[in-house]
CSV table of C-alpha atoms in Angstrom, one decimal:
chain,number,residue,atom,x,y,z
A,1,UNK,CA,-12.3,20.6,-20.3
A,2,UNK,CA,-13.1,24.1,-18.9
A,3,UNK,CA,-13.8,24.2,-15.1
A,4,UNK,CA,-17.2,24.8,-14.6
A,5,UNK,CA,-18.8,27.6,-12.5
A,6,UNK,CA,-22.8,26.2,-13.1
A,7,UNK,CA,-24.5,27.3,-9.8
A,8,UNK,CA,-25.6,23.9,-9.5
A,9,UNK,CA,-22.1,23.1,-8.0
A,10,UNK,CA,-21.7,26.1,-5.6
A,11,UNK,CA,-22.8,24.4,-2.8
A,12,UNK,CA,-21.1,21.2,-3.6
A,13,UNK,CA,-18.1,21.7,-0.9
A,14,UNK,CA,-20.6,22.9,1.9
A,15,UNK,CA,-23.0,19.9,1.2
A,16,UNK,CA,-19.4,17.5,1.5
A,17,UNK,CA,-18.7,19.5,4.8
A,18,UNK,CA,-22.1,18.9,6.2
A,19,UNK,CA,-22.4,15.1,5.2
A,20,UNK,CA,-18.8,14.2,6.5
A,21,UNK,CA,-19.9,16.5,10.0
A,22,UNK,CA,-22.3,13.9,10.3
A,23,UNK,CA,-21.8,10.6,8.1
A,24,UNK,CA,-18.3,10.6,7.4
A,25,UNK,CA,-15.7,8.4,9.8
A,26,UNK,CA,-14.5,9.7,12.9
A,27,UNK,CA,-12.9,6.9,14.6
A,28,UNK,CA,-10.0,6.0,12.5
A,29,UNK,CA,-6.6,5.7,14.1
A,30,UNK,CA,-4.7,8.7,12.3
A,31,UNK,CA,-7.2,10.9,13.0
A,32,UNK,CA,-6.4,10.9,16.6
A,33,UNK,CA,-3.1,13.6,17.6
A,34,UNK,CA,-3.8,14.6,14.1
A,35,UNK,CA,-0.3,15.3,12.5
A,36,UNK,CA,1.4,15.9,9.1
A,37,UNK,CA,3.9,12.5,10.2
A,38,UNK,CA,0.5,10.6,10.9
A,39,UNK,CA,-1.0,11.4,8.1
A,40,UNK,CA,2.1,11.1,6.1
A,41,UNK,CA,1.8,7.2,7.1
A,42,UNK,CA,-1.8,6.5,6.5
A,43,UNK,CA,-1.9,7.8,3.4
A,44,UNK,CA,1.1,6.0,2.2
A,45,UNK,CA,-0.4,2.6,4.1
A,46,UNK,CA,-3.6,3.5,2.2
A,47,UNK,CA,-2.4,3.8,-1.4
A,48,UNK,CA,-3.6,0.0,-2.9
A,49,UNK,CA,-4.6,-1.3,0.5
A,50,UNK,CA,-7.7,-1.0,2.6
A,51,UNK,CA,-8.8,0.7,5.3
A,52,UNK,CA,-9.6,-2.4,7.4
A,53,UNK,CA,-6.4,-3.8,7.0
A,54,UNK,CA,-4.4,-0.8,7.4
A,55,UNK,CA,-6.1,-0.1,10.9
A,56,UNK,CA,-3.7,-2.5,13.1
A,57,UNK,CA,-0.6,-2.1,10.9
A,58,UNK,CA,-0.7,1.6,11.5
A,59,UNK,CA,-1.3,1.7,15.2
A,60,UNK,CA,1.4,-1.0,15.3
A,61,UNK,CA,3.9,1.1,13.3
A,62,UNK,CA,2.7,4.3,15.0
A,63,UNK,CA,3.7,2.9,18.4
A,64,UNK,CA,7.1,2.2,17.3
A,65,UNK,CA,7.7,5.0,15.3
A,66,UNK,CA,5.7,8.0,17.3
A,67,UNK,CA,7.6,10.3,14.6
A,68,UNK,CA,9.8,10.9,12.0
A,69,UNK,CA,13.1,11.3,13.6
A,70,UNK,CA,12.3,7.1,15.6
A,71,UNK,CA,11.5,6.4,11.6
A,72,UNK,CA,14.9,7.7,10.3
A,73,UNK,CA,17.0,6.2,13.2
A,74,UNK,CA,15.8,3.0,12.6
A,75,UNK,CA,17.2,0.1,11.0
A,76,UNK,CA,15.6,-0.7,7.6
A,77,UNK,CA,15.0,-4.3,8.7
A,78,UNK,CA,13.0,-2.9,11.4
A,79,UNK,CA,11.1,-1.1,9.6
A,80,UNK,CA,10.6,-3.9,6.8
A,81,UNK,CA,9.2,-6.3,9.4
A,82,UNK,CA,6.5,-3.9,10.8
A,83,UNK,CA,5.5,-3.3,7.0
A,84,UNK,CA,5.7,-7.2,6.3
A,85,UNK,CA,2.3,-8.2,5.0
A,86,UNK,CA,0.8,-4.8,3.6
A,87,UNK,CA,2.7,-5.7,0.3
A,88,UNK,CA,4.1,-2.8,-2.0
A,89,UNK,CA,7.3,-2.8,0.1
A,90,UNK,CA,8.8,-0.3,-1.9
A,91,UNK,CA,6.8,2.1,-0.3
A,92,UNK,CA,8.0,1.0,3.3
A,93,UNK,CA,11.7,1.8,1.9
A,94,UNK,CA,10.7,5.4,0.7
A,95,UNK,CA,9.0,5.5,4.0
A,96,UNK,CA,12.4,5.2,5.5
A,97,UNK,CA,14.1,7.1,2.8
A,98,UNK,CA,12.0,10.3,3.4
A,99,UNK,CA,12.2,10.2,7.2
A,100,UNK,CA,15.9,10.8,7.2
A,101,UNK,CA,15.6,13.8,4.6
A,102,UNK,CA,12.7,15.4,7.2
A,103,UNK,CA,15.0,14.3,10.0
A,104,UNK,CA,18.1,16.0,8.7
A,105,UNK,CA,16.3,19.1,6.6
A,106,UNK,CA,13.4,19.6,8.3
A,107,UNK,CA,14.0,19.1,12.0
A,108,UNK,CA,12.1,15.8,12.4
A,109,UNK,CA,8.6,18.2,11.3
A,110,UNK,CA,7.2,16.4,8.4
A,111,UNK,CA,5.8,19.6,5.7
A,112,UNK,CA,2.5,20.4,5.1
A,113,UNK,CA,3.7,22.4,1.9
A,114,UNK,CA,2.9,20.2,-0.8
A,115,UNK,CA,5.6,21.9,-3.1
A,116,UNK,CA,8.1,20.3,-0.6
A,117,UNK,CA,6.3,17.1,-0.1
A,118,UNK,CA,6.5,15.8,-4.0
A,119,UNK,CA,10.4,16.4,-3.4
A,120,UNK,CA,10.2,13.2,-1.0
A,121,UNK,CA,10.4,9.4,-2.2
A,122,UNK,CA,6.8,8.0,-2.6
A,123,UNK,CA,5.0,11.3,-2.4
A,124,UNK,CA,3.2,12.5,-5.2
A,125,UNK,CA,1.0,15.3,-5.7
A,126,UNK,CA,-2.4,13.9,-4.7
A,127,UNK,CA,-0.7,12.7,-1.1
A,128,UNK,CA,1.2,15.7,-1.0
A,129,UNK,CA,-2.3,17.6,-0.5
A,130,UNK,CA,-3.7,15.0,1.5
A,131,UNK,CA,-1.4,15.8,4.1
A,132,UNK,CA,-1.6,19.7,3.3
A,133,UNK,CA,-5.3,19.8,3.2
A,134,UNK,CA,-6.0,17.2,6.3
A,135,UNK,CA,-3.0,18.4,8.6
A,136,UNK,CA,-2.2,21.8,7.4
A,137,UNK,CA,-6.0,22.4,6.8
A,138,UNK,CA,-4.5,24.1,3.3
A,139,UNK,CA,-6.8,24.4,0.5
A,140,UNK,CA,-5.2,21.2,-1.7
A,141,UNK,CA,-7.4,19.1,-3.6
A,142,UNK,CA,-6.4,15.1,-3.5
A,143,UNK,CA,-7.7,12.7,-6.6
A,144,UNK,CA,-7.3,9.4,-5.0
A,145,UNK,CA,-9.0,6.8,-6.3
A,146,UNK,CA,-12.2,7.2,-4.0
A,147,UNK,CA,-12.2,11.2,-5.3
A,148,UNK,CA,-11.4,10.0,-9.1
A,149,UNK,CA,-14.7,8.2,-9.0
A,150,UNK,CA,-16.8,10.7,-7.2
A,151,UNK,CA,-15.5,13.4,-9.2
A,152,UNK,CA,-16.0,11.6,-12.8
A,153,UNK,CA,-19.7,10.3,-11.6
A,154,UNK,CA,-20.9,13.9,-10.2
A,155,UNK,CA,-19.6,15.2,-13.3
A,156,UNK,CA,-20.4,12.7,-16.3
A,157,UNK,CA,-17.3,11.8,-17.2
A,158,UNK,CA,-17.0,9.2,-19.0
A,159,UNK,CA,-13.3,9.2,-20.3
A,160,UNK,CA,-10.5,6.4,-19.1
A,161,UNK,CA,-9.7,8.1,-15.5
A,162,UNK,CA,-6.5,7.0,-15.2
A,163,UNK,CA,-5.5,8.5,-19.0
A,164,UNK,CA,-2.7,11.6,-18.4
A,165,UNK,CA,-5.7,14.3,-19.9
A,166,UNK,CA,-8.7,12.8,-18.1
A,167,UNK,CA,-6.7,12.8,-14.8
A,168,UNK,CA,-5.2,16.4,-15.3
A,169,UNK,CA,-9.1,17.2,-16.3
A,170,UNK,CA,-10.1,15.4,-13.0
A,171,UNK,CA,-7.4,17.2,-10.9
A,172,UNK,CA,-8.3,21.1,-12.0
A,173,UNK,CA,-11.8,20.1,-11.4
A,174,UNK,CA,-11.2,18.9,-8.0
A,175,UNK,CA,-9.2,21.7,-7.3
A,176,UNK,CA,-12.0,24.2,-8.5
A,177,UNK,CA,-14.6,23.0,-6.0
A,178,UNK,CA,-12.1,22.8,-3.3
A,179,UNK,CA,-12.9,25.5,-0.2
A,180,UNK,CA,-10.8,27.6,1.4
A,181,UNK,CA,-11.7,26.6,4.7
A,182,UNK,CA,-12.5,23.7,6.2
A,183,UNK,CA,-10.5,22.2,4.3
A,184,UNK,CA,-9.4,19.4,6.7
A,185,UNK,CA,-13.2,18.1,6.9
A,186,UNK,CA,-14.1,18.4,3.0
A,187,UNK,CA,-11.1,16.4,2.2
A,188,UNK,CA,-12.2,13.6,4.5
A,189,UNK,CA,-15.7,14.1,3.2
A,190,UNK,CA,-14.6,13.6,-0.4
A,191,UNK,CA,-12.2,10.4,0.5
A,192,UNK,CA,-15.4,9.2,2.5
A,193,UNK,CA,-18.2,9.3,0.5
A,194,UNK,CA,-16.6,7.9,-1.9
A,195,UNK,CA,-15.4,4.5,0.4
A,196,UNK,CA,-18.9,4.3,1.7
A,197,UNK,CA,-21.5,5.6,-0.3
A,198,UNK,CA,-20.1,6.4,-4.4
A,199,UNK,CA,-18.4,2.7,-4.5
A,200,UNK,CA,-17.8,0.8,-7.2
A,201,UNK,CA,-22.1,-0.4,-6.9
A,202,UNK,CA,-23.2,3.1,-5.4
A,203,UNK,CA,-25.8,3.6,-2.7
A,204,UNK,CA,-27.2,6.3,-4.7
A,205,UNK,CA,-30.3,7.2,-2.6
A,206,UNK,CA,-28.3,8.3,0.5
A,207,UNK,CA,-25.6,10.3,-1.2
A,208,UNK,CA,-25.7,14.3,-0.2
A,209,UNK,CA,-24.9,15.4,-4.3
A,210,UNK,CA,-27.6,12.9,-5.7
A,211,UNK,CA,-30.0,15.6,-7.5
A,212,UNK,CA,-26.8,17.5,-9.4
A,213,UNK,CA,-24.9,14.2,-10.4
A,214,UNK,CA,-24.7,13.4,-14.0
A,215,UNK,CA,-24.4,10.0,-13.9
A,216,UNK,CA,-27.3,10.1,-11.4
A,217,UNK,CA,-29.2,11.8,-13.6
A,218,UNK,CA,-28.5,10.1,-16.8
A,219,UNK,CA,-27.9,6.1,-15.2
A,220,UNK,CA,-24.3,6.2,-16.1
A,221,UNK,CA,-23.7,5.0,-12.2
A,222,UNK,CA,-22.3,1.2,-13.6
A,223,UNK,CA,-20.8,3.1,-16.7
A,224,UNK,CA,-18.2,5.6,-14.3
A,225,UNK,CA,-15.5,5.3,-14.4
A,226,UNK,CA,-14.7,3.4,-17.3
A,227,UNK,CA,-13.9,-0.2,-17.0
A,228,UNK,CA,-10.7,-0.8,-19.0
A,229,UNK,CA,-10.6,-4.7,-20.2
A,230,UNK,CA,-7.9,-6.5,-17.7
A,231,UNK,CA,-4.9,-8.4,-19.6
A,232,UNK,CA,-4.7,-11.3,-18.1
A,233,UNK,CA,-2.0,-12.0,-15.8
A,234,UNK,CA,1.1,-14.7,-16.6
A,235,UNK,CA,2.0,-17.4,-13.8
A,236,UNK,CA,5.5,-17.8,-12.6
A,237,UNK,CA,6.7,-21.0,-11.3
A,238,UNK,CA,9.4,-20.4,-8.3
A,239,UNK,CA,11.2,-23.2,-6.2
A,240,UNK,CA,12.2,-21.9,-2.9
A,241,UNK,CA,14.6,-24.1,-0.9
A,242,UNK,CA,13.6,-24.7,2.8
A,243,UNK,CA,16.0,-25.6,5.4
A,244,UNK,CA,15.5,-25.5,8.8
A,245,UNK,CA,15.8,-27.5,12.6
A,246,UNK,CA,14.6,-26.9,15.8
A,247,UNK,CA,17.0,-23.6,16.6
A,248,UNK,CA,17.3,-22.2,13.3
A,249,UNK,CA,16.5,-21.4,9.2
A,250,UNK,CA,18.2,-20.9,6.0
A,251,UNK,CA,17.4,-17.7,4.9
A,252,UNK,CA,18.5,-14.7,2.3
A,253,UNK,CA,18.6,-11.2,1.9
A,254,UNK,CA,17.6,-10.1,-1.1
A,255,UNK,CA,19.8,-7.6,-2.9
A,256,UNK,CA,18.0,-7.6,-6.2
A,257,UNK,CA,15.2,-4.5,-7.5
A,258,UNK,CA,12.0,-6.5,-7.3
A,259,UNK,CA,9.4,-6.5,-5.3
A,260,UNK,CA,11.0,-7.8,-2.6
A,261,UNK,CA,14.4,-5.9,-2.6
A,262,UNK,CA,16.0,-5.9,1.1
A,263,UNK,CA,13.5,-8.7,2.3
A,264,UNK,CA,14.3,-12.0,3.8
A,265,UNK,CA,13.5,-15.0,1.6
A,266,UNK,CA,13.8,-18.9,1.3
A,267,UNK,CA,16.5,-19.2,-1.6
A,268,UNK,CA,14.8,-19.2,-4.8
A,269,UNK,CA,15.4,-20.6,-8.0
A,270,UNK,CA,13.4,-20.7,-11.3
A,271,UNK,CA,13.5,-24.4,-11.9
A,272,UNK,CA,14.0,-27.6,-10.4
A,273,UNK,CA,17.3,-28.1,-11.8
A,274,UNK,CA,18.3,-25.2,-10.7
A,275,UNK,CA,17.6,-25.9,-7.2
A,276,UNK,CA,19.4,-29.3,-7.9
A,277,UNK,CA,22.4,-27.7,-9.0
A,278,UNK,CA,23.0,-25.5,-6.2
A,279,UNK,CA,22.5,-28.5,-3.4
A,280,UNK,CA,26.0,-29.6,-2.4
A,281,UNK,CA,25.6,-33.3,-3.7
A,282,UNK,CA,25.3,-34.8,0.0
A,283,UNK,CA,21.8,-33.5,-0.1
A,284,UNK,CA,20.4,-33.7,-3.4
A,285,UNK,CA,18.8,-37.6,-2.1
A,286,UNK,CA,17.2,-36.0,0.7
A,287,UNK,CA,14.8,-33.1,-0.8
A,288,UNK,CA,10.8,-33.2,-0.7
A,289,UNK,CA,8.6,-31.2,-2.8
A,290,UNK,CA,5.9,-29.8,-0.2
A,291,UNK,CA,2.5,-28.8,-1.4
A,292,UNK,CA,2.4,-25.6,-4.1
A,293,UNK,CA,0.9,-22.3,-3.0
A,294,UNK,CA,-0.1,-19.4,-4.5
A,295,UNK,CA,0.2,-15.7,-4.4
A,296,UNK,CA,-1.2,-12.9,-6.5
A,297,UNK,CA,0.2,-9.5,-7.3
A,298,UNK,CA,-1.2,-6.6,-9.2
A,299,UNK,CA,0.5,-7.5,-12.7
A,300,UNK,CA,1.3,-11.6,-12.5
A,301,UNK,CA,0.2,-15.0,-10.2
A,302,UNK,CA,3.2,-16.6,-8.6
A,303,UNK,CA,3.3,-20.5,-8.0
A,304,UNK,CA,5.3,-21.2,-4.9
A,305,UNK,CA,7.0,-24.5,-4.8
A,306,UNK,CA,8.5,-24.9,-1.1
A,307,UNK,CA,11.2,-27.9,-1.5
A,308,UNK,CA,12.3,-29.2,2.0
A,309,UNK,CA,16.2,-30.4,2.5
A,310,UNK,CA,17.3,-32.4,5.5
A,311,UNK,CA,18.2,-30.2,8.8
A,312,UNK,CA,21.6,-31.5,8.3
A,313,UNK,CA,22.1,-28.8,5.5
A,314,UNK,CA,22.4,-26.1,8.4
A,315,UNK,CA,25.7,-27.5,9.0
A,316,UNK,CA,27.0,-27.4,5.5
A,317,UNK,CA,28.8,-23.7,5.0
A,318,UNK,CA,26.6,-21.4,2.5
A,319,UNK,CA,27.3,-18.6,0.2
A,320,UNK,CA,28.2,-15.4,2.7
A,321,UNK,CA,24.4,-14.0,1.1
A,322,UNK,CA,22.5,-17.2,2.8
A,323,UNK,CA,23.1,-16.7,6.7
A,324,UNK,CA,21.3,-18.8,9.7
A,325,UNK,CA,18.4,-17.0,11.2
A,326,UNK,CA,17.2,-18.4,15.1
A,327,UNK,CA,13.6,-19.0,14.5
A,328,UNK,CA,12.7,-17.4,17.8
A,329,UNK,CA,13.7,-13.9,16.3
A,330,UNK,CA,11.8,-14.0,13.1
A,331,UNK,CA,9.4,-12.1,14.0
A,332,UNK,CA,12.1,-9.7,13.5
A,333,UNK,CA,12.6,-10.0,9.9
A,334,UNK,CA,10.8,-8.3,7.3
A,335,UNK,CA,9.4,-11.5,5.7
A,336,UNK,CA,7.5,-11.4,2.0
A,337,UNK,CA,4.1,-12.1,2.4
A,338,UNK,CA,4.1,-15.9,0.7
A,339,UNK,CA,7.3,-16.4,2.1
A,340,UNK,CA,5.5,-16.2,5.7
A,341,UNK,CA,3.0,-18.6,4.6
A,342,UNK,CA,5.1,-21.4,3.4
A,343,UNK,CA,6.9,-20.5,7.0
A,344,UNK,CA,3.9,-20.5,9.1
A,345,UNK,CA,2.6,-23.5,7.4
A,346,UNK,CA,5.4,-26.1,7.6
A,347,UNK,CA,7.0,-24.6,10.9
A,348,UNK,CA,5.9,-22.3,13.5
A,349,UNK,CA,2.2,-23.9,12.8
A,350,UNK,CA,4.1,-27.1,13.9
């Protein structure tokens, strides 16, 4: 695909400017004491999580971590336990990762270059130029996937958006219509417009690029992007053993690459007799199967069988990996989502 220069789309980045001047959002949290660190943490809060939700874990984060060099100092269980809840924890640990490279190479001053920025853990190129364009007010176009739909609708296309070629296609388009000034406002416009206006069922009648959209035009609106059929996603069963009194609770740090690396969990175990076989034998009479929950991720449901042992099992001496937490600090610990829910449930609820 050839980047277009039809006339129709000269004005499209001064009709962005002028609708985000006026429509767009001006009252989100990072957008006050703009900064490349601030902006650096939103976007990465933002990628699979949304606005609404991101709102109080950011100012939360914000105010314990005013900038890079408090991030880099900091424990990673600290940071782990502000994060706990967004999900995608991975990207709280390249978070952390990345601070202590700007701490150390860059004097605490997160980069606006994006050239440097894709060199970072968690940063690829379309957050690299969010934080160029919005805090450097540099010329970057970003292709989240706000812009991806905008982009594909105003321009008719109809391929798989998310395909290597469509997305390069997507990205030297976005970077052709991309102004060299104002940049900081256009890129908000574009993120914008498509959160509140081009969504997945469009408002079409308010939106500023209306009369020179494609889709508009030809009623493709439902058709862009393409919807790809959804595999659907396999269960897992996992039996999590819950121990706890009035002081404290059994819990584990886990070591492993999943989703939950360097989290604190219940012990799990992937059956029954598993869980049986692990119980010192004094116990094994005194365990209760509490009721299932559930939990869904992007590629797989997890059942979540919490199985309660009698508080006397805090006195029997554990694996070095399974270590007695107070219960009055675990607040502290960066806790797994379903993990707080069985917790919160059954105990502090309680």
């Amino acid at each position: 695909m050839k980047v277009t220069t039809h006339p129709l789309y000269m004005n499209f980045a001064h009709t962005i400017i002028a609708w985000q001047r006026k429509y767009g959002r001006h009252d989100l949290p990072w957008q006050e004491e703009l900064s490349s660190y601030r902006v650096w943490i939103s976007e990465i809060m933002l990628q699979q999580t949304q606005v609404t939700t991101v709102k109080s874990y950011f100012i939360r984060f914000i105010k314990r971590f005013p900038d890079a060099s408090s991030l880099a100092k900091a424990p990673l269980d600290d940071v782990l336990s502000l994060w706990a809840g967004l999900g995608y924890y991975r990207r709280a640990q390249h978070l952390h990762t990345a601070a202590r490279i700007v701490h150390e190479q860059y004097h605490g001053e997160v980069p606006t270059d994006p050239n440097i920025l894709v060199t970072l853990p968690g940063i690829g190129q379309s957050t690299a130029h969010a934080i160029a364009s919005i805090a450097g007010n540099l010329p970057y176009a970003i292709l989240d996937a706000n812009v991806k739909r905008v982009l594909a609708r105003f321009l008719g296309i109809r391929g798989d958006v998310e395909q290597n070629s469509v997305k390069s296609d997507l990205f030297t388009q976005a970077q052709a219509l991309m102004p060299q000034d104002n940049c900081r406002i256009y890129t908000q416009g574009m993120m914008d417009l498509g959160a509140t206006v081009c969504t997945k069922n469009p408002t079409c009648t308010i939106c500023p690029i209306q009369k020179d959209c494609v889709a508009q035009k030809k009623h493709w609106q439902l058709l862009i992007p393409l919807k790809k059929k959804k595999k659907a996603k396999p269960t897992r069963l996992k039996y999590y053993l819950l121990a706890y009194n009035e002081e404290n609770i059994l819990l584990v740090k886990r070591s492993d690459q999943t989703i939950w690396s360097n989290l604190w969990c219940l012990p799990e175990f992937n059956s029954m007799t598993e869980l049986n076989d692990f119980i010192p034998s004094a116990y094994k009479g005194d365990l209760c199967n509490l009721t299932e929950l559930h939990h869904t991720f992007t590629h797989f449901h997890l059942r979540l069988m919490p199985v309660l042992v009698g508080s006397s099992a805090l006195d029997f001496i554990w694996p070095a990996n399974i270590q007695k937490i107070p219960l009055k600090s675990l607040a502290d610990y960066g806790l797994p989502t379903p993990i707080e829910k069985i917790l919160y449930s059954r105990i502090i609820a309680t």
